PDB file of C-alpha atoms in Angstrom:
ATOM      1  CA  UNK A 209      15.917 -75.400  52.731  1.00 93.00           C
ATOM      2  CA  UNK A 210      15.346 -71.462  53.156  1.00 95.00           C
ATOM      3  CA  UNK A 211      16.368 -69.046  55.747  1.00 95.00           C
ATOM      4  CA  UNK A 212      13.637 -66.504  56.644  1.00 92.00           C
ATOM      5  CA  UNK A 213      15.150 -63.502  58.514  1.00 91.00           C
ATOM      6  CA  UNK A 214      12.895 -60.424  59.730  1.00 92.00           C
ATOM      7  CA  UNK A 215      13.257 -57.856  62.298  1.00 94.00           C
ATOM      8  CA  UNK A 216      15.265 -55.193  60.457  1.00 92.00           C
ATOM      9  CA  UNK A 217      14.759 -51.597  60.389  1.00 96.00           C
ATOM     10  CA  UNK A 218      15.398 -47.747  61.019  1.00 97.00           C
ATOM     11  CA  UNK A 219      16.606 -47.081  64.753  1.00 97.00           C
ATOM     12  CA  UNK A 220      18.474 -44.018  66.488  1.00 97.00           C
ATOM     13  CA  UNK A 221      21.933 -44.020  67.718  1.00 97.00           C
ATOM     14  CA  UNK A 222      22.199 -45.824  70.521  1.00 97.00           C
ATOM     15  CA  UNK A 223      18.835 -47.830  69.860  1.00 97.00           C
ATOM     16  CA  UNK A 224      18.439 -52.005  69.669  1.00 97.00           C
ATOM     17  CA  UNK A 225      16.741 -54.295  67.693  1.00 97.00           C
ATOM     18  CA  UNK A 226      16.224 -57.877  67.630  1.00 97.00           C
ATOM     19  CA  UNK A 227      16.795 -59.920  64.375  1.00 97.00           C
ATOM     20  CA  UNK A 228      15.360 -63.677  63.894  1.00 97.00           C
ATOM     21  CA  UNK A 229      15.872 -66.256  60.855  1.00 96.00           C
ATOM     22  CA  UNK A 230      14.431 -69.345  60.916  1.00 94.00           C
ATOM     23  CA  UNK A 231      15.066 -72.563  57.594  1.00 93.00           C
ATOM     24  CA  UNK A 232      11.994 -74.044  56.106  1.00 93.00           C
ATOM     25  CA  UNK A 233      12.106 -76.966  54.497  1.00 93.00           C
ATOM     26  CA  UNK A 234      13.305 -80.853  54.902  1.00 93.00           C
ATOM     27  CA  UNK A 235      16.399 -81.281  56.862  1.00 94.00           C
ATOM     28  CA  UNK A 236      18.336 -83.508  59.572  1.00 94.00           C
ATOM     29  CA  UNK A 237      19.435 -80.680  61.877  1.00 92.00           C
ATOM     30  CA  UNK A 238      20.473 -77.513  61.967  1.00 94.00           C
ATOM     31  CA  UNK A 239      24.314 -77.454  63.013  1.00 94.00           C
ATOM     32  CA  UNK A 240      26.036 -73.984  63.181  1.00 94.00           C
ATOM     33  CA  UNK A 241      23.736 -70.719  62.351  1.00 95.00           C
ATOM     34  CA  UNK A 242      24.882 -67.142  62.869  1.00 96.00           C
ATOM     35  CA  UNK A 243      24.478 -63.505  61.364  1.00 97.00           C
ATOM     36  CA  UNK A 244      27.006 -61.438  58.365  1.00 98.00           C
ATOM     37  CA  UNK A 245      26.544 -58.249  57.887  1.00 98.00           C
ATOM     38  CA  UNK A 246      27.227 -56.016  54.237  1.00 98.00           C
ATOM     39  CA  UNK A 247      27.720 -52.336  54.571  1.00 96.00           C
ATOM     40  CA  UNK A 248      27.512 -50.238  51.413  1.00 92.00           C
ATOM     41  CA  UNK A 249      31.335 -50.347  49.430  1.00 94.00           C
ATOM     42  CA  UNK A 250      32.522 -53.327  51.718  1.00 96.00           C
ATOM     43  CA  UNK A 251      32.519 -57.167  52.293  1.00 97.00           C
ATOM     44  CA  UNK A 252      30.096 -59.247  53.873  1.00 97.00           C
ATOM     45  CA  UNK A 253      31.163 -59.449  57.199  1.00 97.00           C
ATOM     46  CA  UNK A 254      31.077 -61.499  60.002  1.00 98.00           C
ATOM     47  CA  UNK A 255      29.294 -61.090  63.174  1.00 98.00           C
ATOM     48  CA  UNK A 256      28.700 -64.050  64.959  1.00 97.00           C
ATOM     49  CA  UNK A 257      27.924 -67.229  65.138  1.00 97.00           C
ATOM     50  CA  UNK A 258      26.273 -69.678  67.712  1.00 96.00           C
ATOM     51  CA  UNK A 259      26.678 -73.823  67.729  1.00 94.00           C
ATOM     52  CA  UNK A 260      24.081 -76.128  68.453  1.00 91.00           C
ATOM     53  CA  UNK A 261      25.646 -76.661  71.538  1.00 92.00           C
ATOM     54  CA  UNK A 262      25.206 -72.504  71.999  1.00 94.00           C
ATOM     55  CA  UNK A 263      29.234 -71.774  72.230  1.00 96.00           C
ATOM     56  CA  UNK A 264      29.082 -68.457  70.312  1.00 97.00           C
ATOM     57  CA  UNK A 265      32.254 -66.479  68.456  1.00 97.00           C
ATOM     58  CA  UNK A 266      31.764 -62.622  67.965  1.00 98.00           C
ATOM     59  CA  UNK A 267      33.133 -59.917  65.989  1.00 98.00           C
ATOM     60  CA  UNK A 268      35.413 -57.924  68.179  1.00 97.00           C
ATOM     61  CA  UNK A 269      33.190 -54.570  66.578  1.00 97.00           C
ATOM     62  CA  UNK A 270      30.072 -56.106  67.967  1.00 98.00           C
ATOM     63  CA  UNK A 271      31.225 -57.557  71.337  1.00 97.00           C
ATOM     64  CA  UNK A 272      29.211 -56.412  74.564  1.00 97.00           C
ATOM     65  CA  UNK A 273      26.434 -54.736  72.355  1.00 98.00           C
ATOM     66  CA  UNK A 274      25.308 -57.750  70.360  1.00 98.00           C
ATOM     67  CA  UNK A 275      24.287 -61.282  71.484  1.00 98.00           C
ATOM     68  CA  UNK A 276      23.078 -64.272  69.568  1.00 97.00           C
ATOM     69  CA  UNK A 277      21.065 -67.121  71.014  1.00 96.00           C
ATOM     70  CA  UNK A 278      19.276 -69.433  69.192  1.00 95.00           C
ATOM     71  CA  UNK A 279      15.583 -72.013  70.474  1.00 93.00           C
ATOM     72  CA  UNK A 280      16.651 -75.360  69.016  1.00 90.00           C
ATOM     73  CA  UNK A 281      13.642 -76.494  69.308  1.00 91.00           C
ATOM     74  CA  UNK A 282      12.374 -73.897  66.372  1.00 91.00           C
ATOM     75  CA  UNK A 283      15.332 -73.987  64.716  1.00 91.00           C
ATOM     76  CA  UNK A 284      15.564 -69.944  65.313  1.00 94.00           C
ATOM     77  CA  UNK A 285      18.525 -67.721  65.975  1.00 95.00           C
ATOM     78  CA  UNK A 286      18.480 -64.302  66.840  1.00 97.00           C
ATOM     79  CA  UNK A 287      20.630 -61.571  66.828  1.00 98.00           C
ATOM     80  CA  UNK A 288      19.257 -59.085  70.418  1.00 98.00           C
ATOM     81  CA  UNK A 289      21.034 -55.496  69.139  1.00 98.00           C
ATOM     82  CA  UNK A 290      21.553 -52.869  71.745  1.00 98.00           C
ATOM     83  CA  UNK A 291      23.935 -49.482  71.868  1.00 98.00           C
ATOM     84  CA  UNK A 292      23.518 -49.325  67.539  1.00 98.00           C
ATOM     85  CA  UNK A 293      26.000 -47.026  66.406  1.00 97.00           C
ATOM     86  CA  UNK A 294      25.706 -45.544  62.574  1.00 96.00           C
ATOM     87  CA  UNK A 295      28.412 -47.688  61.639  1.00 96.00           C
ATOM     88  CA  UNK A 296      25.899 -50.927  62.244  1.00 98.00           C
ATOM     89  CA  UNK A 297      23.767 -49.913  59.470  1.00 98.00           C
ATOM     90  CA  UNK A 298      23.868 -52.461  56.547  1.00 98.00           C
ATOM     91  CA  UNK A 299      21.928 -55.891  54.863  1.00 97.00           C
ATOM     92  CA  UNK A 300      22.134 -58.624  57.874  1.00 98.00           C
ATOM     93  CA  UNK A 301      22.218 -62.259  56.722  1.00 97.00           C
ATOM     94  CA  UNK A 302      21.431 -65.001  58.401  1.00 97.00           C
ATOM     95  CA  UNK A 303      23.716 -68.138  57.692  1.00 96.00           C
ATOM     96  CA  UNK A 304      22.641 -71.720  58.615  1.00 96.00           C
ATOM     97  CA  UNK A 305      24.600 -75.038  58.364  1.00 95.00           C
ATOM     98  CA  UNK A 306      22.666 -77.454  57.704  1.00 95.00           C
ATOM     99  CA  UNK A 307      22.509 -81.856  57.639  1.00 95.00           C
ATOM    100  CA  UNK A 308      19.730 -82.857  55.335  1.00 94.00           C
ATOM    101  CA  UNK A 309      20.278 -86.432  56.159  1.00 93.00           C
ATOM    102  CA  UNK A 310      21.540 -87.794  59.028  1.00 94.00           C
ATOM    103  CA  UNK A 311      25.011 -88.861  57.753  1.00 93.00           C
ATOM    104  CA  UNK A 312      25.011 -86.117  55.414  1.00 93.00           C
ATOM    105  CA  UNK A 313      27.865 -83.268  55.053  1.00 95.00           C
ATOM    106  CA  UNK A 314      26.919 -79.571  56.660  1.00 95.00           C
ATOM    107  CA  UNK A 315      25.619 -77.757  53.361  1.00 96.00           C
ATOM    108  CA  UNK A 316      25.932 -73.616  53.814  1.00 96.00           C
ATOM    109  CA  UNK A 317      22.493 -71.555  53.633  1.00 96.00           C
ATOM    110  CA  UNK A 318      21.721 -67.809  53.214  1.00 96.00           C
ATOM    111  CA  UNK A 319      18.977 -65.778  53.895  1.00 94.00           C
ATOM    112  CA  UNK A 320      17.753 -62.984  51.596  1.00 91.00           C
ATOM    113  CA  UNK A 321      19.092 -60.311  54.100  1.00 93.00           C
ATOM    114  CA  UNK A 322      17.491 -57.585  55.870  1.00 95.00           C
ATOM    115  CA  UNK A 323      18.260 -54.598  56.029  1.00 97.00           C
ATOM    116  CA  UNK A 324      19.203 -52.889  59.336  1.00 98.00           C
ATOM    117  CA  UNK A 325      19.603 -48.405  59.354  1.00 98.00           C
ATOM    118  CA  UNK A 326      21.069 -46.489  62.211  1.00 97.00           C
ATOM    119  CA  UNK A 327      20.952 -42.364  62.277  1.00 96.00           C
ATOM    120  CA  UNK A 328      22.796 -40.255  64.416  1.00 91.00           C
TER     121      UNK A 328
END
């Protein structure tokens, strides 16, 4: 299973961007999907997650500005980012908890990362 993320780029302070991520390969279901980010010199941190049922969880730093959604028919997760700040600058990584078979355990997969840069 591979995760392909897209949508990063350069945006000005206060601007918006939308990231998307979808898995490819053979699997039974995608249980959870989410986004993490890593700024230079910092540890990777949670941005937010969404379950197959649509329950979301966000880091306090992005609540009210970022929205995670998913299209289960396409197994695609989206991260709509608004009111972006320079401190949101980071490489954003897509994450998915995937069942490879009906009775298989959930396996963790990561995308390659997409750069988001917010200029002041």
